[in-house]
JSON list of C-alpha atoms and ligand atoms in Angstrom, two decimals:
[
{"chain": "A", "resi": 4, "resn": "MET", "atom": "CA", "xyz": [-27.19, -17.24, 15.70]},
{"chain": "A", "resi": 5, "resn": "SER", "atom": "CA", "xyz": [-27.68, -13.48, 16.30]},
{"chain": "A", "resi": 6, "resn": "LEU", "atom": "CA", "xyz": [-30.72, -12.10, 18.07]},
{"chain": "A", "resi": 7, "resn": "ARG", "atom": "CA", "xyz": [-32.12, -10.63, 14.90]},
{"chain": "A", "resi": 8, "resn": "ASP", "atom": "CA", "xyz": [-31.76, -13.95, 13.11]},
{"chain": "A", "resi": 9, "resn": "ASP", "atom": "CA", "xyz": [-33.23, -15.91, 15.89]},
{"chain": "A", "resi": 10, "resn": "ILE", "atom": "CA", "xyz": [-36.45, -13.43, 15.88]},
{"chain": "A", "resi": 11, "resn": "LYS", "atom": "CA", "xyz": [-36.68, -13.84, 12.15]},
{"chain": "A", "resi": 12, "resn": "ALA", "atom": "CA", "xyz": [-36.68, -17.82, 12.87]},
{"chain": "A", "resi": 13, "resn": "ILE", "atom": "CA", "xyz": [-39.13, -17.69, 15.30]},
{"chain": "A", "resi": 14, "resn": "SER", "atom": "CA", "xyz": [-41.76, -15.24, 14.20]},
{"chain": "A", "resi": 15, "resn": "GLY", "atom": "CA", "xyz": [-40.66, -14.62, 10.42]},
{"chain": "A", "resi": 16, "resn": "GLN", "atom": "CA", "xyz": [-40.36, -10.59, 11.34]},
{"chain": "A", "resi": 17, "resn": "ASP", "atom": "CA", "xyz": [-37.20, -9.28, 9.80]},
{"chain": "A", "resi": 18, "resn": "VAL", "atom": "CA", "xyz": [-36.31, -6.36, 12.46]},
{"chain": "A", "resi": 19, "resn": "MET", "atom": "CA", "xyz": [-33.71, -4.80, 9.22]},
{"chain": "A", "resi": 20, "resn": "LEU", "atom": "CA", "xyz": [-36.63, -3.75, 7.39]},
{"chain": "A", "resi": 21, "resn": "CYS", "atom": "CA", "xyz": [-37.57, -1.14, 10.02]},
{"chain": "A", "resi": 22, "resn": "PHE", "atom": "CA", "xyz": [-36.48, 2.31, 9.00]},
{"chain": "A", "resi": 23, "resn": "GLN", "atom": "CA", "xyz": [-37.16, 3.99, 12.42]},
{"chain": "A", "resi": 24, "resn": "CYS", "atom": "CA", "xyz": [-40.08, 6.42, 11.23]},
{"chain": "A", "resi": 25, "resn": "GLY", "atom": "CA", "xyz": [-41.58, 6.15, 14.70]},
{"chain": "A", "resi": 26, "resn": "GLU", "atom": "CA", "xyz": [-45.06, 5.43, 13.62]},
{"chain": "A", "resi": 27, "resn": "CYS", "atom": "CA", "xyz": [-45.29, 2.31, 15.88]},
{"chain": "A", "resi": 28, "resn": "SER", "atom": "CA", "xyz": [-44.18, 4.57, 18.80]},
{"chain": "A", "resi": 29, "resn": "SER", "atom": "CA", "xyz": [-46.27, 7.41, 18.06]},
{"chain": "A", "resi": 30, "resn": "SER", "atom": "CA", "xyz": [-49.41, 4.68, 18.00]},
{"chain": "A", "resi": 31, "resn": "CYS", "atom": "CA", "xyz": [-48.40, 2.97, 21.14]},
{"chain": "A", "resi": 32, "resn": "GLN", "atom": "CA", "xyz": [-50.48, 3.59, 24.30]},
{"chain": "A", "resi": 33, "resn": "MET", "atom": "CA", "xyz": [-47.48, 1.81, 26.39]},
{"chain": "A", "resi": 34, "resn": "ALA", "atom": "CA", "xyz": [-44.95, 4.09, 24.89]},
{"chain": "A", "resi": 35, "resn": "GLY", "atom": "CA", "xyz": [-43.07, 6.06, 27.47]},
{"chain": "A", "resi": 36, "resn": "TYR", "atom": "CA", "xyz": [-44.00, 3.88, 30.25]},
{"chain": "A", "resi": 37, "resn": "LYS", "atom": "CA", "xyz": [-40.81, 2.77, 31.97]},
{"chain": "A", "resi": 38, "resn": "GLY", "atom": "CA", "xyz": [-38.94, 3.93, 28.88]},
{"chain": "A", "resi": 39, "resn": "PHE", "atom": "CA", "xyz": [-40.83, 1.40, 26.53]},
{"chain": "A", "resi": 40, "resn": "SER", "atom": "CA", "xyz": [-40.60, 2.42, 22.70]},
{"chain": "A", "resi": 41, "resn": "PRO", "atom": "CA", "xyz": [-41.33, -0.42, 20.26]},
{"chain": "A", "resi": 42, "resn": "ALA", "atom": "CA", "xyz": [-39.26, 1.47, 17.62]},
{"chain": "A", "resi": 43, "resn": "LYS", "atom": "CA", "xyz": [-36.26, 2.07, 20.17]},
{"chain": "A", "resi": 44, "resn": "LEU", "atom": "CA", "xyz": [-36.45, -1.57, 21.11]},
{"chain": "A", "resi": 45, "resn": "ILE", "atom": "CA", "xyz": [-36.32, -2.38, 17.56]},
{"chain": "A", "resi": 46, "resn": "HIS", "atom": "CA", "xyz": [-33.36, -0.24, 17.04]},
{"chain": "A", "resi": 47, "resn": "SER", "atom": "CA", "xyz": [-31.64, -1.83, 19.79]},
{"chain": "A", "resi": 48, "resn": "ILE", "atom": "CA", "xyz": [-32.12, -5.24, 18.18]},
{"chain": "A", "resi": 49, "resn": "GLN", "atom": "CA", "xyz": [-30.67, -3.90, 14.88]},
{"chain": "A", "resi": 50, "resn": "LEU", "atom": "CA", "xyz": [-27.41, -2.83, 16.65]},
{"chain": "A", "resi": 51, "resn": "GLY", "atom": "CA", "xyz": [-27.13, -6.15, 18.08]},
{"chain": "A", "resi": 52, "resn": "MET", "atom": "CA", "xyz": [-27.85, -5.26, 21.64]},
{"chain": "A", "resi": 53, "resn": "GLU", "atom": "CA", "xyz": [-28.92, -8.30, 23.24]},
{"chain": "A", "resi": 54, "resn": "ASP", "atom": "CA", "xyz": [-29.45, -6.55, 27.09]},
{"chain": "A", "resi": 55, "resn": "VAL", "atom": "CA", "xyz": [-33.08, -6.18, 25.78]},
{"chain": "A", "resi": 56, "resn": "LEU", "atom": "CA", "xyz": [-33.53, -9.59, 26.47]},
{"chain": "A", "resi": 57, "resn": "ARG", "atom": "CA", "xyz": [-32.67, -9.29, 30.37]},
{"chain": "A", "resi": 58, "resn": "SER", "atom": "CA", "xyz": [-34.50, -6.23, 30.85]},
{"chain": "A", "resi": 59, "resn": "ARG", "atom": "CA", "xyz": [-37.71, -8.11, 29.67]},
{"chain": "A", "resi": 60, "resn": "ILE", "atom": "CA", "xyz": [-38.90, -4.68, 28.84]},
{"chain": "A", "resi": 61, "resn": "TYR", "atom": "CA", "xyz": [-40.92, -5.91, 25.74]},
{"chain": "A", "resi": 62, "resn": "GLU", "atom": "CA", "xyz": [-43.21, -7.67, 28.27]},
{"chain": "A", "resi": 63, "resn": "LEU", "atom": "CA", "xyz": [-45.11, -4.13, 28.56]},
{"chain": "A", "resi": 64, "resn": "CYS", "atom": "CA", "xyz": [-46.28, -4.70, 24.95]},
{"chain": "A", "resi": 65, "resn": "LEU", "atom": "CA", "xyz": [-50.14, -5.27, 25.39]},
{"chain": "A", "resi": 66, "resn": "HIS", "atom": "CA", "xyz": [-50.43, -7.23, 21.76]},
{"chain": "A", "resi": 67, "resn": "CYS", "atom": "CA", "xyz": [-53.04, -4.72, 20.80]},
{"chain": "A", "resi": 68, "resn": "PHE", "atom": "CA", "xyz": [-51.58, -4.95, 17.13]},
{"chain": "A", "resi": 69, "resn": "LEU", "atom": "CA", "xyz": [-52.33, -1.07, 16.54]},
{"chain": "A", "resi": 70, "resn": "CYS", "atom": "CA", "xyz": [-48.44, -0.64, 15.70]},
{"chain": "A", "resi": 71, "resn": "SER", "atom": "CA", "xyz": [-48.53, -3.37, 13.27]},
{"chain": "A", "resi": 72, "resn": "VAL", "atom": "CA", "xyz": [-51.47, -2.07, 11.19]},
{"chain": "A", "resi": 73, "resn": "ARG", "atom": "CA", "xyz": [-49.69, 1.10, 11.00]},
{"chain": "A", "resi": 74, "resn": "CYS", "atom": "CA", "xyz": [-46.30, 0.01, 10.29]},
{"chain": "A", "resi": 75, "resn": "PRO", "atom": "CA", "xyz": [-45.33, 1.00, 6.55]},
{"chain": "A", "resi": 76, "resn": "GLN", "atom": "CA", "xyz": [-42.95, -1.99, 6.38]},
{"chain": "A", "resi": 77, "resn": "GLY", "atom": "CA", "xyz": [-45.50, -4.36, 7.48]},
{"chain": "A", "resi": 78, "resn": "LEU", "atom": "CA", "xyz": [-43.71, -5.39, 10.79]},
{"chain": "A", "resi": 79, "resn": "SER", "atom": "CA", "xyz": [-45.48, -6.79, 13.69]},
{"chain": "A", "resi": 80, "resn": "PHE", "atom": "CA", "xyz": [-44.00, -5.50, 16.96]},
{"chain": "A", "resi": 81, "resn": "PRO", "atom": "CA", "xyz": [-46.23, -7.94, 19.30]},
{"chain": "A", "resi": 82, "resn": "ASP", "atom": "CA", "xyz": [-44.76, -11.13, 17.23]},
{"chain": "A", "resi": 83, "resn": "ILE", "atom": "CA", "xyz": [-41.38, -9.62, 17.72]},
{"chain": "A", "resi": 84, "resn": "ALA", "atom": "CA", "xyz": [-42.29, -9.47, 21.44]},
{"chain": "A", "resi": 85, "resn": "THR", "atom": "CA", "xyz": [-43.57, -13.03, 21.42]},
{"chain": "A", "resi": 86, "resn": "ALA", "atom": "CA", "xyz": [-40.18, -14.07, 19.87]},
{"chain": "A", "resi": 87, "resn": "LEU", "atom": "CA", "xyz": [-38.10, -12.32, 22.33]},
{"chain": "A", "resi": 88, "resn": "SER", "atom": "CA", "xyz": [-40.12, -13.73, 25.16]},
{"chain": "A", "resi": 89, "resn": "ASN", "atom": "CA", "xyz": [-39.48, -17.34, 23.87]},
{"chain": "A", "resi": 90, "resn": "ILE", "atom": "CA", "xyz": [-35.66, -16.65, 23.38]},
{"chain": "A", "resi": 91, "resn": "THR", "atom": "CA", "xyz": [-35.35, -14.90, 26.67]},
{"chain": "A", "resi": 92, "resn": "VAL", "atom": "CA", "xyz": [-36.89, -18.28, 28.71]},
{"chain": "A", "resi": 93, "resn": "ARG", "atom": "CA", "xyz": [-34.64, -20.42, 26.45]},
{"chain": "A", "resi": 94, "resn": "ARG", "atom": "CA", "xyz": [-31.55, -18.64, 27.32]},
{"chain": "A", "resi": 95, "resn": "TYR", "atom": "CA", "xyz": [-32.30, -17.35, 30.92]},
{"chain": "A", "resi": 96, "resn": "GLY", "atom": "CA", "xyz": [-35.14, -19.65, 32.17]},
{"chain": "A", "resi": 97, "resn": "PRO", "atom": "CA", "xyz": [-38.91, -18.32, 33.08]},
{"chain": "A", "resi": 98, "resn": "GLY", "atom": "CA", "xyz": [-39.13, -14.64, 34.54]},
{"chain": "A", "resi": 99, "resn": "LYS", "atom": "CA", "xyz": [-41.60, -13.32, 36.69]},
{"chain": "A", "resi": 100, "resn": "ILE", "atom": "CA", "xyz": [-44.44, -13.17, 34.55]},
{"chain": "A", "resi": 101, "resn": "GLU", "atom": "CA", "xyz": [-44.08, -16.51, 32.90]},
{"chain": "A", "resi": 102, "resn": "LYS", "atom": "CA", "xyz": [-43.84, -17.85, 36.39]},
{"chain": "A", "resi": 103, "resn": "MET", "atom": "CA", "xyz": [-47.29, -16.08, 37.36]},
{"chain": "A", "resi": 104, "resn": "PHE", "atom": "CA", "xyz": [-48.88, -17.36, 34.00]},
{"chain": "A", "resi": 105, "resn": "LEU", "atom": "CA", "xyz": [-47.61, -21.25, 34.79]},
{"chain": "A", "resi": 106, "resn": "ASP", "atom": "CA", "xyz": [-48.73, -20.71, 38.62]},
{"chain": "A", "resi": 107, "resn": "GLU", "atom": "CA", "xyz": [-52.10, -19.32, 37.41]},
{"chain": "A", "resi": 108, "resn": "ILE", "atom": "CA", "xyz": [-52.89, -22.19, 34.67]},
{"chain": "A", "resi": 109, "resn": "THR", "atom": "CA", "xyz": [-51.33, -25.05, 36.81]},
{"chain": "A", "resi": 110, "resn": "ASN", "atom": "CA", "xyz": [-53.43, -23.83, 39.99]},
{"chain": "A", "resi": 111, "resn": "LYS", "atom": "CA", "xyz": [-56.59, -22.80, 38.57]},
{"chain": "A", "resi": 112, "resn": "GLY", "atom": "CA", "xyz": [-56.61, -24.89, 35.12]},
{"chain": "A", "resi": 113, "resn": "PHE", "atom": "CA", "xyz": [-57.32, -21.36, 33.30]},
{"chain": "A", "resi": 114, "resn": "LEU", "atom": "CA", "xyz": [-56.12, -17.89, 32.96]},
{"chain": "A", "resi": 115, "resn": "ASN", "atom": "CA", "xyz": [-58.48, -14.93, 33.64]},
{"chain": "A", "resi": 116, "resn": "PRO", "atom": "CA", "xyz": [-57.20, -12.26, 31.29]},
{"chain": "A", "resi": 117, "resn": "ALA", "atom": "CA", "xyz": [-58.47, -9.17, 33.39]},
{"chain": "A", "resi": 118, "resn": "THR", "atom": "CA", "xyz": [-57.11, -10.28, 36.73]},
{"chain": "A", "resi": 119, "resn": "PHE", "atom": "CA", "xyz": [-54.02, -11.63, 35.10]},
{"chain": "A", "resi": 120, "resn": "ALA", "atom": "CA", "xyz": [-53.44, -8.30, 33.51]},
{"chain": "A", "resi": 121, "resn": "LEU", "atom": "CA", "xyz": [-53.87, -6.49, 36.73]},
{"chain": "A", "resi": 122, "resn": "LYS", "atom": "CA", "xyz": [-51.63, -8.59, 38.68]},
{"chain": "A", "resi": 123, "resn": "THR", "atom": "CA", "xyz": [-49.02, -8.09, 36.42]},
{"chain": "A", "resi": 124, "resn": "PHE", "atom": "CA", "xyz": [-49.19, -4.59, 36.78]},
{"chain": "A", "resi": 125, "resn": "GLY", "atom": "CA", "xyz": [-48.86, -5.29, 40.72]},
{"chain": "A", "resi": 126, "resn": "PHE", "atom": "CA", "xyz": [-52.81, -4.53, 41.37]},
{"chain": "A", "resi": 127, "resn": "SER", "atom": "CA", "xyz": [-54.73, -6.44, 43.23]},
{"chain": "A", "resi": 128, "resn": "LEU", "atom": "CA", "xyz": [-58.68, -6.79, 41.65]},
{"chain": "A", "resi": 129, "resn": "PRO", "atom": "CA", "xyz": [-60.41, -5.58, 44.91]},
{"chain": "A", "resi": 130, "resn": "LYS", "atom": "CA", "xyz": [-57.85, -2.54, 45.48]},
{"chain": "A", "resi": 131, "resn": "TYR", "atom": "CA", "xyz": [-58.11, -1.81, 41.83]},
{"chain": "A", "resi": 132, "resn": "ALA", "atom": "CA", "xyz": [-61.99, -1.84, 41.59]},
{"chain": "A", "resi": 133, "resn": "GLY", "atom": "CA", "xyz": [-62.34, 0.00, 45.17]},
{"chain": "A", "resi": 134, "resn": "LEU", "atom": "CA", "xyz": [-65.17, -2.25, 46.00]},
{"chain": "A", "resi": 135, "resn": "LYS", "atom": "CA", "xyz": [-64.67, -5.03, 48.93]},
{"chain": "A", "resi": 136, "resn": "GLY", "atom": "CA", "xyz": [-67.46, -7.06, 47.73]},
{"chain": "A", "resi": 137, "resn": "LEU", "atom": "CA", "xyz": [-65.33, -7.84, 44.65]},
{"chain": "A", "resi": 138, "resn": "LYS", "atom": "CA", "xyz": [-63.10, -9.95, 47.00]},
{"chain": "A", "resi": 139, "resn": "ALA", "atom": "CA", "xyz": [-65.50, -12.60, 46.86]},
{"chain": "A", "resi": 140, "resn": "ALA", "atom": "CA", "xyz": [-65.96, -12.71, 43.03]},
{"chain": "A", "resi": 141, "resn": "PRO", "atom": "CA", "xyz": [-62.83, -14.86, 42.33]},
{"chain": "A", "resi": 142, "resn": "ILE", "atom": "CA", "xyz": [-63.58, -17.26, 44.97]},
{"chain": "A", "resi": 143, "resn": "ILE", "atom": "CA", "xyz": [-67.10, -17.75, 43.80]},
{"chain": "A", "resi": 144, "resn": "PHE", "atom": "CA", "xyz": [-65.63, -17.80, 40.10]},
{"chain": "A", "resi": 145, "resn": "GLU", "atom": "CA", "xyz": [-62.95, -20.53, 41.03]},
{"chain": "A", "resi": 146, "resn": "ARG", "atom": "CA", "xyz": [-65.21, -22.86, 43.22]},
{"chain": "A", "resi": 147, "resn": "GLY", "atom": "CA", "xyz": [-68.17, -22.47, 41.22]},
{"chain": "A", "resi": 148, "resn": "ASN", "atom": "CA", "xyz": [-66.91, -23.04, 37.48]},
{"chain": "A", "resi": 149, "resn": "VAL", "atom": "CA", "xyz": [-63.38, -24.77, 37.55]},
{"chain": "A", "resi": 150, "resn": "ARG", "atom": "CA", "xyz": [-63.46, -28.52, 36.28]},
{"chain": "A", "resi": 151, "resn": "ARG", "atom": "CA", "xyz": [-61.09, -30.54, 38.16]},
{"chain": "A", "resi": 152, "resn": "GLU", "atom": "CA", "xyz": [-60.11, -32.66, 35.25]},
{"chain": "A", "resi": 153, "resn": "LEU", "atom": "CA", "xyz": [-59.36, -29.61, 33.15]},
{"chain": "A", "resi": 154, "resn": "VAL", "atom": "CA", "xyz": [-56.97, -28.42, 35.88]},
{"chain": "A", "resi": 155, "resn": "GLU", "atom": "CA", "xyz": [-55.42, -32.05, 36.01]},
{"chain": "A", "resi": 156, "resn": "GLU", "atom": "CA", "xyz": [-55.14, -31.74, 32.03]},
{"chain": "A", "resi": 157, "resn": "VAL", "atom": "CA", "xyz": [-53.21, -28.39, 32.26]},
{"chain": "A", "resi": 158, "resn": "ARG", "atom": "CA", "xyz": [-51.09, -29.76, 35.19]},
{"chain": "A", "resi": 159, "resn": "ARG", "atom": "CA", "xyz": [-50.05, -32.63, 32.77]},
{"chain": "A", "resi": 160, "resn": "VAL", "atom": "CA", "xyz": [-49.34, -30.33, 29.66]},
{"chain": "A", "resi": 161, "resn": "ALA", "atom": "CA", "xyz": [-47.20, -28.18, 31.98]},
{"chain": "A", "resi": 162, "resn": "ARG", "atom": "CA", "xyz": [-45.48, -31.11, 33.53]},
{"chain": "A", "resi": 163, "resn": "GLU", "atom": "CA", "xyz": [-44.73, -32.95, 29.94]},
{"chain": "A", "resi": 164, "resn": "GLY", "atom": "CA", "xyz": [-44.01, -29.66, 28.15]},
{"chain": "J", "resi": 234, "resn": "SF4", "atom": "S1", "xyz": [-43.58, 1.54, 12.39]},
{"chain": "J", "resi": 234, "resn": "SF4", "atom": "FE1", "xyz": [-42.46, 0.24, 11.57]},
{"chain": "J", "resi": 234, "resn": "SF4", "atom": "S2", "xyz": [-40.72, 0.85, 10.14]},
{"chain": "J", "resi": 234, "resn": "SF4", "atom": "FE2", "xyz": [-41.58, 2.61, 11.46]},
{"chain": "J", "resi": 234, "resn": "SF4", "atom": "S3", "xyz": [-40.44, 2.62, 13.36]},
{"chain": "J", "resi": 234, "resn": "SF4", "atom": "FE3", "xyz": [-41.95, 1.02, 13.93]},
{"chain": "J", "resi": 234, "resn": "SF4", "atom": "S4", "xyz": [-41.50, -1.02, 13.31]},
{"chain": "J", "resi": 234, "resn": "SF4", "atom": "FE4", "xyz": [-40.04, 0.63, 12.34]},
{"chain": "J", "resi": 235, "resn": "SF4", "atom": "S1", "xyz": [-48.86, -3.89, 19.97]},
{"chain": "J", "resi": 235, "resn": "SF4", "atom": "FE1", "xyz": [-47.72, -3.47, 21.75]},
{"chain": "J", "resi": 235, "resn": "SF4", "atom": "S2", "xyz": [-45.94, -2.17, 20.95]},
{"chain": "J", "resi": 235, "resn": "SF4", "atom": "FE2", "xyz": [-47.67, -2.30, 19.39]},
{"chain": "J", "resi": 235, "resn": "SF4", "atom": "S3", "xyz": [-49.11, -0.49, 19.75]},
{"chain": "J", "resi": 235, "resn": "SF4", "atom": "FE3", "xyz": [-50.06, -2.49, 21.17]},
{"chain": "J", "resi": 235, "resn": "SF4", "atom": "S4", "xyz": [-48.62, -2.01, 23.15]},
{"chain": "J", "resi": 235, "resn": "SF4", "atom": "FE4", "xyz": [-47.53, -0.87, 21.85]}
]
């Protein structure tokens, strides 16, 4: 199955509908960062270039959905990015971000979206915030709020898939 057929089967998104108007990329807050561009990525998929999987550049999409509400063809890039992520894991195994995600939920039983997002960009929360006192916050939060049974349940789901 070609990459574009795989994407369609998983997400229902037909990348061949894209006519490269560029509206998505001009709306995207991540466009230009490390060469990321939703329109360019879709074009590569249309051309059958499968190296977008190994590069994992689609992981830069923040899933804000701004591009999808503006796309004249009704395409949803975040859904395409999610499909690409699924296909990459299936073909090549989990990457750095998927491993971080699994570590986070199997160790803590939950995902803190704010700290996880910072970690994926290589920031530590105290360094990013510039406040030493914030170092204590994740520890207090973890010790005070995590229910052991929830952690065990998440580990069980991760183990059994
Ligand atoms: S806005 Fe839609 S049609 Fe235009 S380039 Fe982006 S995905 Fe393609
Ligand atoms: S959903 Fe992703 S690709 Fe679309 S505008 Fe937001 S960050 Fe950019």
